[in-house]
Coordinates of C-alpha atoms and ligand atoms in Angstrom, one line a residue:
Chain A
X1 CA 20.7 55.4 -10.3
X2 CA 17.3 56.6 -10.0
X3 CA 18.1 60.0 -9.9
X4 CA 20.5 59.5 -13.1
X5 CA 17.9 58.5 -14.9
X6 CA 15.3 61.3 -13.9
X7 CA 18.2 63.5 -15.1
X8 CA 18.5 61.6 -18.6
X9 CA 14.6 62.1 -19.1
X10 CA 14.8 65.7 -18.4
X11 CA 18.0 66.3 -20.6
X12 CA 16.5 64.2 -24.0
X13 CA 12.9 66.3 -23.7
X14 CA 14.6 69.3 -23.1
X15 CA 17.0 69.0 -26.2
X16 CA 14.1 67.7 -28.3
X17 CA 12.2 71.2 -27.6
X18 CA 15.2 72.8 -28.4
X19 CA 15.6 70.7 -31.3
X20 CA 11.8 71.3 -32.7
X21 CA 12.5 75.0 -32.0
X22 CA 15.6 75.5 -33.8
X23 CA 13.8 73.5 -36.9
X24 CA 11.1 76.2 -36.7
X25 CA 12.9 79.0 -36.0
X26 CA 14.7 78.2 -39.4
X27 CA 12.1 77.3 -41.6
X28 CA 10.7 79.9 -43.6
X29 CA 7.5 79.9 -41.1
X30 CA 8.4 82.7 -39.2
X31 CA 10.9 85.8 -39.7
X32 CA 14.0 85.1 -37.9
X33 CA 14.4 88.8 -36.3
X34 CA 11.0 88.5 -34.4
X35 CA 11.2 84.7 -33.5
X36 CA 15.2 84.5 -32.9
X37 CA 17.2 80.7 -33.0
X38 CA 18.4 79.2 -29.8
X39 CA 21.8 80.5 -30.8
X40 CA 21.0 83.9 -31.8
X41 CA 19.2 83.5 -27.4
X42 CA 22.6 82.2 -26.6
X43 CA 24.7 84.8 -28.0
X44 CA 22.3 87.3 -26.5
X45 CA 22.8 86.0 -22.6
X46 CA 26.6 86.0 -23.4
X47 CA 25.9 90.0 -24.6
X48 CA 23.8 91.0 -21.7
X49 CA 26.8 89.3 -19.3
X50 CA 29.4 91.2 -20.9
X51 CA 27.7 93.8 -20.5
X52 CA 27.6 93.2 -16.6
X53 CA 23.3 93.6 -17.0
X54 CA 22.4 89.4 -16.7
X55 CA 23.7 88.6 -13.4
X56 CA 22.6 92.3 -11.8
X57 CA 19.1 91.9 -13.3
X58 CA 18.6 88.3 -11.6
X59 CA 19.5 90.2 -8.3
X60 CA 17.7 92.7 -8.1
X61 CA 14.7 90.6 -9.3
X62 CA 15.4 88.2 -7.2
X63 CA 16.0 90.5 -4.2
X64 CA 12.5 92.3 -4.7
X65 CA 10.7 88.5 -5.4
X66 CA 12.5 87.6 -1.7
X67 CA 11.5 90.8 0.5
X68 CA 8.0 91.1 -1.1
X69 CA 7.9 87.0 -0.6
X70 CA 8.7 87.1 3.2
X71 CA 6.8 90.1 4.1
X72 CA 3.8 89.3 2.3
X73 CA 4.1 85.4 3.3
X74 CA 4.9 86.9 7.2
X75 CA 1.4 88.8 7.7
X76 CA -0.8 86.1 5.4
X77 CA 0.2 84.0 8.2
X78 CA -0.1 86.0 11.3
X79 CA -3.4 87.8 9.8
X80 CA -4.3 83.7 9.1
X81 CA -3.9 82.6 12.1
X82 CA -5.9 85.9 13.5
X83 CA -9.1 85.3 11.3
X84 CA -9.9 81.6 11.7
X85 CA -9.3 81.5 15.5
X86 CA -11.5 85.0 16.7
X87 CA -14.0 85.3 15.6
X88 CA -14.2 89.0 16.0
X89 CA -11.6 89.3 13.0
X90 CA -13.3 86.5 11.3
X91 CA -16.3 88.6 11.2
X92 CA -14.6 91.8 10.5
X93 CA -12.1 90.7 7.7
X94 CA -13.7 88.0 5.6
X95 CA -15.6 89.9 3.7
X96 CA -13.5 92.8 2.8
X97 CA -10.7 90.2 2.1
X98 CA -13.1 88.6 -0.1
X99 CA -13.9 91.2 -2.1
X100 CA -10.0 91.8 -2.8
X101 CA -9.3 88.6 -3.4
X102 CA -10.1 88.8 -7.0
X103 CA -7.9 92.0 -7.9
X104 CA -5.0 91.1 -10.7
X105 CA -1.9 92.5 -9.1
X106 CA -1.2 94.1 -12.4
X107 CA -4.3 96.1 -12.2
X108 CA -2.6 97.6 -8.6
X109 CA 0.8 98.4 -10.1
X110 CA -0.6 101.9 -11.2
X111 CA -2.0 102.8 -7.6
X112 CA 1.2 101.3 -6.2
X113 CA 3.6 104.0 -8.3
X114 CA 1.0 107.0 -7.2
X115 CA 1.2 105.4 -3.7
X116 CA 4.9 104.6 -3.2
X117 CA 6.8 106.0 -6.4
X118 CA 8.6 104.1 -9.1
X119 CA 11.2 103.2 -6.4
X120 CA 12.3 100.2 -4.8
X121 CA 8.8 99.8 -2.3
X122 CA 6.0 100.2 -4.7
X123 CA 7.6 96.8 -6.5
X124 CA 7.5 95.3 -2.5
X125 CA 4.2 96.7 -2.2
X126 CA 2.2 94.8 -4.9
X127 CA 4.4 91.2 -4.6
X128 CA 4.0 91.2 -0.9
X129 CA 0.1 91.8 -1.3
X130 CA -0.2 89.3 -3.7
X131 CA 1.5 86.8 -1.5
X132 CA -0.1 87.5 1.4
X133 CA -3.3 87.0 -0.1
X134 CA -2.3 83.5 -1.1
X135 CA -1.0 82.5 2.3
X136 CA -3.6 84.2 4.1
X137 CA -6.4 82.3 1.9
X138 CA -4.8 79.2 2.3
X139 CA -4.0 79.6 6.6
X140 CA -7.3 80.7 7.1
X141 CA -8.6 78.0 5.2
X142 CA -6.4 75.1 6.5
X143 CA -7.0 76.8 10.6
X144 CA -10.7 76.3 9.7
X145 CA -10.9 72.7 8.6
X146 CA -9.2 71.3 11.3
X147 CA -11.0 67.8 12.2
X148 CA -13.1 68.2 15.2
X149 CA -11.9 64.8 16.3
X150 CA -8.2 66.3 16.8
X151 CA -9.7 69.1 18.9
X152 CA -11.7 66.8 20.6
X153 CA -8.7 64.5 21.6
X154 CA -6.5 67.0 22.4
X155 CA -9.4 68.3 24.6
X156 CA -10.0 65.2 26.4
X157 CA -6.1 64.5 26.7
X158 CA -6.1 67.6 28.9
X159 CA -3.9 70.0 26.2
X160 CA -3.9 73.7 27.3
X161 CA -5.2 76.3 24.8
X162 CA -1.5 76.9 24.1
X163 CA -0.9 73.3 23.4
X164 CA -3.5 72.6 21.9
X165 CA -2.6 75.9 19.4
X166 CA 1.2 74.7 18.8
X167 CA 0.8 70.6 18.9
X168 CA -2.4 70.1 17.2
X169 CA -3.4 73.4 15.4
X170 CA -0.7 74.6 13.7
X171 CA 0.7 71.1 12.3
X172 CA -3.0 70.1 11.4
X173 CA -3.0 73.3 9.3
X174 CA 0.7 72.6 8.2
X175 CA 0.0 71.0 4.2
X176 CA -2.8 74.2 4.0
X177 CA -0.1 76.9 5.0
X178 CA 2.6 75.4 3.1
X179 CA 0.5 74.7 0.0
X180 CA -0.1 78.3 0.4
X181 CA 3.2 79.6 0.5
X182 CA 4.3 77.2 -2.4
X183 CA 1.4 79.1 -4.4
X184 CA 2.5 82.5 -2.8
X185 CA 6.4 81.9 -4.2
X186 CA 4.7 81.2 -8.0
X187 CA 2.8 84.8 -7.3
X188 CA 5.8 86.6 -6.4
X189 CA 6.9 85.9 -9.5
X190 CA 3.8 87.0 -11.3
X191 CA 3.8 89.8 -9.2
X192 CA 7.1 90.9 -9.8
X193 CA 7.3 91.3 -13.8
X194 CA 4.1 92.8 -13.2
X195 CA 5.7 95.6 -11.5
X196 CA 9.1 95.6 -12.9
X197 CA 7.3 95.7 -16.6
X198 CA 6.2 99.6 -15.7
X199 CA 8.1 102.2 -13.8
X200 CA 11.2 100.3 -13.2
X201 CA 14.6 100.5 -14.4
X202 CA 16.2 97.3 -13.6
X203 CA 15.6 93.7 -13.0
X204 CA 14.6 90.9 -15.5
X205 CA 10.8 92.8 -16.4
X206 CA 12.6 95.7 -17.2
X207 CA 15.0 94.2 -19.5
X208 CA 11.7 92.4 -21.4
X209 CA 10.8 95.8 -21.7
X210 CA 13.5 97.8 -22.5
X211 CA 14.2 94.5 -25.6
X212 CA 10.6 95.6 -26.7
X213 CA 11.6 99.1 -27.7
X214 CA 14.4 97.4 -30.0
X215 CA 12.7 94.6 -30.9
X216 CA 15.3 92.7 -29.2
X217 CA 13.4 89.0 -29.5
X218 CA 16.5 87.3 -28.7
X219 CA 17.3 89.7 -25.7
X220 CA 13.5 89.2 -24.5
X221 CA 13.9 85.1 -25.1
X222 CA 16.7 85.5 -22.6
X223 CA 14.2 86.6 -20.1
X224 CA 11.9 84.3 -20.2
X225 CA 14.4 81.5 -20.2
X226 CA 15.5 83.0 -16.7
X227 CA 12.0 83.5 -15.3
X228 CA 11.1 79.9 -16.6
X229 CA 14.7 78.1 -14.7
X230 CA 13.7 80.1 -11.6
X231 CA 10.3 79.3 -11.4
X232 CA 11.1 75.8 -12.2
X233 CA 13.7 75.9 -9.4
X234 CA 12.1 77.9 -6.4
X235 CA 9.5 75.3 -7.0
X236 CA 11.6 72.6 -7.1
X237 CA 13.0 73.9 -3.9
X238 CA 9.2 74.2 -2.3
X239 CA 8.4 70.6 -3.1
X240 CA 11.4 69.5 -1.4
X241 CA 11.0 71.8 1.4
X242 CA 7.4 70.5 1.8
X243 CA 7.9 66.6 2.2
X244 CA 10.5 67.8 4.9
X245 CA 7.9 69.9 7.0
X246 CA 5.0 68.0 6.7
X247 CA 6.6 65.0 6.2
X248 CA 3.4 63.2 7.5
X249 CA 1.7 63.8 4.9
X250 CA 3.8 61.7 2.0
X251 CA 3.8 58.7 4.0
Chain B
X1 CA -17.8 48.3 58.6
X2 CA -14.7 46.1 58.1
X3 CA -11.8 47.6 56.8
X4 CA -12.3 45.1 53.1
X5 CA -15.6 47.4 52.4
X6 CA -13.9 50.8 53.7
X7 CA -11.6 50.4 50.7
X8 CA -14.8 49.0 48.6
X9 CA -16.5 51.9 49.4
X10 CA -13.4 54.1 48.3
X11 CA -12.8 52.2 45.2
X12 CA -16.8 53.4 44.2
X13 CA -16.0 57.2 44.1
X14 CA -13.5 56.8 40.9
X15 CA -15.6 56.7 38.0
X16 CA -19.2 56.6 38.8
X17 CA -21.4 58.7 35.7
X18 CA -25.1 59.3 36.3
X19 CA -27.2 61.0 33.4
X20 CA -30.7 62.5 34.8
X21 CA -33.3 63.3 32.6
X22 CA -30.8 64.1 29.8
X23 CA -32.2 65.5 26.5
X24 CA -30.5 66.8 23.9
X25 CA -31.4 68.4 20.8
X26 CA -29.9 69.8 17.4
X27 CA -31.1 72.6 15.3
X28 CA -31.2 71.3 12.0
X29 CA -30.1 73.0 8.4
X30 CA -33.3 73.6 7.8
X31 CA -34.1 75.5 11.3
X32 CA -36.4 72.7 12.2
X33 CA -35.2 71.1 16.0
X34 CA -33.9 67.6 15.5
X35 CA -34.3 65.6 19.8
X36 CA -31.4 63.5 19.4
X37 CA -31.7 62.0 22.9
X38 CA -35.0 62.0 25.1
X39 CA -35.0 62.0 28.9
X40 CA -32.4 59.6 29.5
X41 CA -31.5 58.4 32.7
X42 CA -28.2 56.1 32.7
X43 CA -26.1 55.1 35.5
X44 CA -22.3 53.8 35.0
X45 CA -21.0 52.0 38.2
X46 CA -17.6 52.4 38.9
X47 CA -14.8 49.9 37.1
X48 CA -17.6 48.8 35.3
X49 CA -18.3 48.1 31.7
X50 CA -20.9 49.1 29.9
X51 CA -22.5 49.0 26.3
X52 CA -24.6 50.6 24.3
X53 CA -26.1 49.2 21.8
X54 CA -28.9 50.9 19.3
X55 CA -29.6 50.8 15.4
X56 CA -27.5 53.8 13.5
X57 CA -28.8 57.2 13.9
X58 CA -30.4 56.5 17.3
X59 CA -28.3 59.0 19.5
X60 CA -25.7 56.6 21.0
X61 CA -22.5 59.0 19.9
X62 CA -24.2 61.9 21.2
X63 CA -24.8 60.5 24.7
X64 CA -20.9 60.0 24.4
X65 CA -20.4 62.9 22.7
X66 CA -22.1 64.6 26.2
X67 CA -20.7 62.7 28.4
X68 CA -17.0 63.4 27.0
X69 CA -17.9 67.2 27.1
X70 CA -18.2 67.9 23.9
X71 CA -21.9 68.8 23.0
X72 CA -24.1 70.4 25.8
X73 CA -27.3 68.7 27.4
X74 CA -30.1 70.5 26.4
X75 CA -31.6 69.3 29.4
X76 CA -31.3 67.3 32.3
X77 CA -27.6 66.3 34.1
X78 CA -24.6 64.6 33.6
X79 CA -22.4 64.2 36.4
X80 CA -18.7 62.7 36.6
X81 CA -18.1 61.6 40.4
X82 CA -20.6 63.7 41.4
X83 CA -19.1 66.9 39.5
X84 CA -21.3 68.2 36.5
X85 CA -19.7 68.0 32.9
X86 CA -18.8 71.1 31.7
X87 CA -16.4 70.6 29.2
X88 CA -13.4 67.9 27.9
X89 CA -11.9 66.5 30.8
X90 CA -8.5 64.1 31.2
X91 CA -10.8 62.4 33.9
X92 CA -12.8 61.2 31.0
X93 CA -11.2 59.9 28.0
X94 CA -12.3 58.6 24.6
X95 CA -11.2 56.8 22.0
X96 CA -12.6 57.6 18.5
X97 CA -13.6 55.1 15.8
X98 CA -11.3 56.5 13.5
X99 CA -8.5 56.7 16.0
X100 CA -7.8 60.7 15.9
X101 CA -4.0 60.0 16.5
X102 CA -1.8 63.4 15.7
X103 CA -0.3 62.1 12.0
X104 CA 2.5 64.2 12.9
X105 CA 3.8 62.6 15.6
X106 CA 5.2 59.3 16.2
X107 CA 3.3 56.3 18.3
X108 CA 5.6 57.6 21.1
X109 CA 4.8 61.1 20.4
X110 CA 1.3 60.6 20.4
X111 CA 1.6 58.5 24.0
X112 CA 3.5 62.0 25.5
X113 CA 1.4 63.9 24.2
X114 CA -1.4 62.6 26.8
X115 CA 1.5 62.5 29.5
X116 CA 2.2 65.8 29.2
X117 CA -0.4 66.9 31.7
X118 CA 1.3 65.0 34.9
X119 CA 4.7 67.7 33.9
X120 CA 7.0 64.5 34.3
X121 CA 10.9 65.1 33.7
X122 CA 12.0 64.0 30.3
X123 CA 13.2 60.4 31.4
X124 CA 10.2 59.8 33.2
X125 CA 8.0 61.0 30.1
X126 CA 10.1 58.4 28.1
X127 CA 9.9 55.5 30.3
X128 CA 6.3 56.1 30.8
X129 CA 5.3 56.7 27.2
X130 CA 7.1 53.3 26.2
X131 CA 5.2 51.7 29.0
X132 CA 2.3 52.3 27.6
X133 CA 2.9 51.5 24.1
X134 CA 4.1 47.9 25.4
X135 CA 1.2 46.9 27.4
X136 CA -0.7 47.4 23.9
X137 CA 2.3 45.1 22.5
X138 CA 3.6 47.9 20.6
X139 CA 7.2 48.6 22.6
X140 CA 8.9 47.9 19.2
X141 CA 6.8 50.0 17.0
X142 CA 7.4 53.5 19.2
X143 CA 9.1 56.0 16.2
X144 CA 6.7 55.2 13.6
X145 CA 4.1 57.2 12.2
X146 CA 0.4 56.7 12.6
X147 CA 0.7 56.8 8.7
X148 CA 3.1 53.6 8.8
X149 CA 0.7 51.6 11.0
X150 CA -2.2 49.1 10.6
X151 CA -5.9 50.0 11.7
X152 CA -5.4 48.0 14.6
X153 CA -1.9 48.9 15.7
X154 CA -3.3 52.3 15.4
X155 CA -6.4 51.5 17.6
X156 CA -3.8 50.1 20.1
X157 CA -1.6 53.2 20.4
X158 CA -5.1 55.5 20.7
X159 CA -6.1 52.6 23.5
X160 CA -2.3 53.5 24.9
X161 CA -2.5 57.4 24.8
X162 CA -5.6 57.2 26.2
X163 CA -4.8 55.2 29.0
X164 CA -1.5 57.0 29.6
X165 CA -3.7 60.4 30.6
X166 CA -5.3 57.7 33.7
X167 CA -8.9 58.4 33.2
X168 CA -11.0 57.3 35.9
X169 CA -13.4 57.3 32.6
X170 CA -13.2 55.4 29.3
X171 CA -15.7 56.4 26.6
X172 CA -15.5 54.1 23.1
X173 CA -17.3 54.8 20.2
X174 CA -17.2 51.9 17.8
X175 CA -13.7 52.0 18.2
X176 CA -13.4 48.7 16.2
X177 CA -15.7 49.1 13.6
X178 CA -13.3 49.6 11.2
X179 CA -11.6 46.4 11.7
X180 CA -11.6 42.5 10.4
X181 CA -12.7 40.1 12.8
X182 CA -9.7 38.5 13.7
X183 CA -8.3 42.4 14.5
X184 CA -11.1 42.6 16.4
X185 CA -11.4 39.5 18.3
X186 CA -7.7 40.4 19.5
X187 CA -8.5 43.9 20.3
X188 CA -11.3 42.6 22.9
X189 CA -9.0 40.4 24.3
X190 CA -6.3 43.5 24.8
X191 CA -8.6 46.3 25.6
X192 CA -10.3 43.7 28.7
X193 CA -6.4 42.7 29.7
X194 CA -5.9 46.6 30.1
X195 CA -9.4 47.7 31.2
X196 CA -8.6 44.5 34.1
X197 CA -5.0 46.1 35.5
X198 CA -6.5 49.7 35.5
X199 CA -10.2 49.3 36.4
X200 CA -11.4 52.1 34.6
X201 CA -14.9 52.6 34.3
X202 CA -16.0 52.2 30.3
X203 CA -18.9 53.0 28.2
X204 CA -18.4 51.2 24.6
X205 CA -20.9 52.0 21.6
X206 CA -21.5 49.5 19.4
X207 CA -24.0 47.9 17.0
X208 CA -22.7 44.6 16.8
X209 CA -24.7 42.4 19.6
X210 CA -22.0 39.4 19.9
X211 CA -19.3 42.6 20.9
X212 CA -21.4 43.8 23.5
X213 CA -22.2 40.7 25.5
X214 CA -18.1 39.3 25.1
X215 CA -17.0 42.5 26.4
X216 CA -20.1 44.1 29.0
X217 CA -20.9 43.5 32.8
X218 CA -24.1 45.8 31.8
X219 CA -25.6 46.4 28.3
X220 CA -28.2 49.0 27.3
X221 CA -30.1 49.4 23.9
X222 CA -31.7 52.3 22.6
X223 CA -33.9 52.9 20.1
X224 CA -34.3 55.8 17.1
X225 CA -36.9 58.2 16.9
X226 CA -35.9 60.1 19.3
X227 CA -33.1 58.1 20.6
X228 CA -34.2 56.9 24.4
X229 CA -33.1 53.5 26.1
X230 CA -35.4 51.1 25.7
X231 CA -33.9 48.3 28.0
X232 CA -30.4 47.3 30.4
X233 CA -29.9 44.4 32.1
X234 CA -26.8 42.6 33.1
X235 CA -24.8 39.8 31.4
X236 CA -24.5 37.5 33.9
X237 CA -21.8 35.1 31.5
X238 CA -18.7 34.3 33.0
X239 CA -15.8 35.7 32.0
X240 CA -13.7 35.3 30.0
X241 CA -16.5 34.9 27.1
X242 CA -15.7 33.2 23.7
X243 CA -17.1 34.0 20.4
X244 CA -17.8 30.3 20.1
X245 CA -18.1 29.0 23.3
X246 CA -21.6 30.8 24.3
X247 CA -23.2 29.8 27.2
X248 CA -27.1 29.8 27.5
X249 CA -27.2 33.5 29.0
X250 CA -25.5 34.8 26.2
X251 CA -27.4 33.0 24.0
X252 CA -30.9 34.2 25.4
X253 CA -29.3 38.0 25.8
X254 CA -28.4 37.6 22.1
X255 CA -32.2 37.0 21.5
X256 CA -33.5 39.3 23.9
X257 CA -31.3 42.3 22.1
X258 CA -32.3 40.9 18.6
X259 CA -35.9 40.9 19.2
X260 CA -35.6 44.2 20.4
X261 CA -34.1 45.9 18.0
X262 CA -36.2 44.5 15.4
X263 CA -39.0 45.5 16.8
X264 CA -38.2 49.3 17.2
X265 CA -37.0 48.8 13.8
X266 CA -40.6 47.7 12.8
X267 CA -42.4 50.3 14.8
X268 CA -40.1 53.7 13.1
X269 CA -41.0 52.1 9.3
Ligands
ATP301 N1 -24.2 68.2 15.3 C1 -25.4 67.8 14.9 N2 -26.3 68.6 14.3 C2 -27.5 68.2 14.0 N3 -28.0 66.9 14.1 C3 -27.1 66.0 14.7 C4 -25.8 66.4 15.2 N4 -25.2 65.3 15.7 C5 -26.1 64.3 15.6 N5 -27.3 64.7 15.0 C6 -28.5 63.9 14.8 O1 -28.8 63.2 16.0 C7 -29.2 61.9 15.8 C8 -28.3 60.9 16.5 O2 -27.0 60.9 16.0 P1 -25.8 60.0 16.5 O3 -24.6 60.4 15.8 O4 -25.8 60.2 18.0 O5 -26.3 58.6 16.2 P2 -25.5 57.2 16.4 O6 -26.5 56.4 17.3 O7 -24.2 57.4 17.0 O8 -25.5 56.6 15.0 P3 -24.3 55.7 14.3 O9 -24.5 54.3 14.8 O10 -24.6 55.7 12.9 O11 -23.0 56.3 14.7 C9 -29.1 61.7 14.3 O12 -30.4 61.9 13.8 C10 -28.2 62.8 13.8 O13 -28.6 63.3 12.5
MG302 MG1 -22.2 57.2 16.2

């Protein structure tokens, strides 16, 4: 019932902003060819599958956003875990780290094609790094503010290091590491039209692209339409899969 | 000697803590050194119960805080049964004021997790675990989350887990100065029940006077500035002690601590 009526809500707003954007695109506001009617967007998905390009461009986008995803969200992790609990890395990476923290990933898309080519791993190389420096941020951080009292019990309970590292750290830096990947997953998304807008030909930033040179609008609205539904959905998918892990946490 | 003290005299090498000359001191953020505690000297007879009592600030979590192995002694000794503290130990447990039970696992959970250490088989584990959670009334309550409890149920599954680990130690730092009186007056009555079938020597920090003398065989208070022990005696009251039902001990111990706390008071301002 509930979840009949969430759908409702979402359906009514959604066909009001279709509704508002049809009126505009028709009023004599803006030039049809450069701001295109949500039929004109329509017709223009239904080209790009007869053409075979729609549902190969949301694979291989999607296939670049997963590997970069899981490698990068793999070593924020590990490399995480490594920094908060030596101190020796700690000291060794934090500053460095810092210090890239603030790059755009666009601004490493150029190194990444001199580095690795216009293939297939320069687009792995600059999502994964982006990704990793989410999760890593966010593990380090959530390793480091661990209450002292959990230690402390699980201390005086007589936990070994190792349980103490899997029972009490690791689940008391749970909400930080998947708050991090959640963040990490709206990145790889960033990350990947970055790289896919230069020295790519395929996937959904490519398309954009290759719309621009042909001033395409409606083409280019079909784009964004598909990067805003999967964005929407991966983190629809995150939320979900967060109240299962650290279930604790929503009680 | 008769075979009643042999076991006596057995019975008084579980639990015994003496503190010599203990001092301990913090550096502070601004570099300056900050004593905490000042040559302290504080004995805890075995299967006793002890408070200590002080105004906030005096030092009375860091004694526990040394005794429990977390912070080092700057000075001075602090020996468990004889063996110098060194670090956490299951011999000495504590229970926390704000109950530092693992959200993410259940009451149960949080009970195996102290059980862990004996490397029971699983049915043993189980039948332990719930046990424990019973003698604190909470048999029925096992699969939920600390985040579904009360402040008190959750007290009684820290007083559980803590037990469960069979310390020959019990350190308590205002464990129930987050709850209402009537949660508390039922917690005292508990934590004695369970304190009287395991024997367990405790120290329990508190500022409220009226809790130390229901609940002590031996009270201390301390004073600020640096934090030191100003007095100890023993409450002679019999138990068990009602809030209001005092005899004339408690009443004059009640004074006694009063007076004396006011007066340190007066002499830091
Ligand atoms: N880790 C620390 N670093 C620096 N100073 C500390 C530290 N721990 C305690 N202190 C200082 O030591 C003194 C005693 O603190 P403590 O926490 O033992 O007091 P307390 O008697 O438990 O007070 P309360 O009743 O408020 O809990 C205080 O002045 C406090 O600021
Ligand atoms: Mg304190």
């Amino acid at each position: 019932m509930n979840s009949v009526k969430k759908i409702g809500k979402v359906l009514l707003s959604l066909s009001g902003v279709v509704a508002i954007w049809w009126l505009f695109a028709l009023s004599d506001a803006v030039n049809p060819q450069l701001f295109p009617t949500p039929l004109a967007v329509w017709e223009a998905a239904l080209e790009l599958h007869q053409e075979g390009l729609l549902y190969s461009d949301l694979n291989v986008s999607l296939e670049r956003a997963a590997i970069g995803f899981f490698t990068g969200s793999l070593l924020g992790i590990v490399i995480g875990l490594l920094t908060a609990q030596t101190r020796f890395f700690r000291f060794a990476l934090n500053p460095f780290l810092t210090l890239l923290r603030p790059i755009p990933a666009i601004a490493l898309v150029p190194v990444a094609i001199v580095w690795f080519g216009i293939g297939e791993p320069s687009k792995y190389f600059v999502i994964s790094y982006t990704v990793f420096l989410a999760v890593w941020l966010n593990t380090h951080h959530g390793m480091e503010h661990i209450a002292t009292t959990y230690l402390r019990a699980a201390r005086s309970l007589g936990a070994s290091r190792t349980r103490e590292f899997f029972e009490v750290v690791i689940p008391a830096a749970a909400p930080h590491i998947v708050a991090g990947l959640r963040m990490g997953a709206a990145l790889a998304f960033l990350a990947l039209v970055a790289a896919e807008l230069t020295g790519s030909s395929s996937g959904i930033g490519f398309r954009l692209q290759e719309a621009r040179q042909f001033i395409r609008t409606d083409r280019m609205f079909v784009g964004l339409i598909e990067l805003g539904i999967l964005g929407a959905l991966l983190d629809f998918i995150f939320v979900t899969m967060s109240r299962k892990i650290v279930h604790w946490e929503h009680l | 000697m008769s075979d009643l003290q042999k076991s006596n005299s057995n019975l008084q090498a579980v639990g015994c803590v003496e503190i010599d000359d203990l001092s301990i001191r913090f550096a502070s953020p601004q570099g300056r050194e900050v004593v905490a505690v000042e040559t302290t000297d504080l004995r805890l007879e075995p299967g006793s119960f002890t408070a200590l009592i002080g105004p906030s600030g005096c030092g009375k979590s860091t004694i526990l805080n040394a005794i429990a192995g977390f912070v080092s002694p700057s000075s001075g000794s602090i020996c468990v049964d004889g063996k110098a503290v060194t670090g956490p130990d299951p011999e000495v447990g504590v229970v926390f004021q704000q109950y530092a039970l693992f959200p993410w696992f259940t009451a149960i959970g949080n009970v195996k997790f102290a059980l862990k250490r004996f490397r029971l088989g699983r049915e043993e584990l189980q039948r332990q675990a719930h046990e424990a959670l019973k003698e604190v009334g909470l048999g029925d309550r096992a699969s939920a989350y600390p985040g579904q409890l009360s402040g008190g149920m959750k007290q009684r599954v820290a007083l559980a887990r803590t037990f469960a680990s069979k310390p020959k130690v019990l350190l308590m730092d205002e464990p129930f100065g987050a709850l209402d009186a009537q949660t508390r007056i039922s917690m005292h009555e508990l934590l004695l029940r369970i304190w009287d079938a395991h024997r367990t020597t405790v120290l329990f920090v508190t500022h409220d006077v009226d809790e130390a003398l229901l609940l002590s065989d031996r009270v201390f208070v301390m004073s600020e500035g640096p934090g030191r022990i100003i007095d100890s005696f023993e409450v002679q009251s019999d138990r068990p002690r009602v809030v209001d039902q005092v005899d004339e001990h408690f009443v004059a111990n009640r004074n006694r601590i009063t007076k004396l706390l006011r007066q340190s008071h007066a002499d830091s301002i």
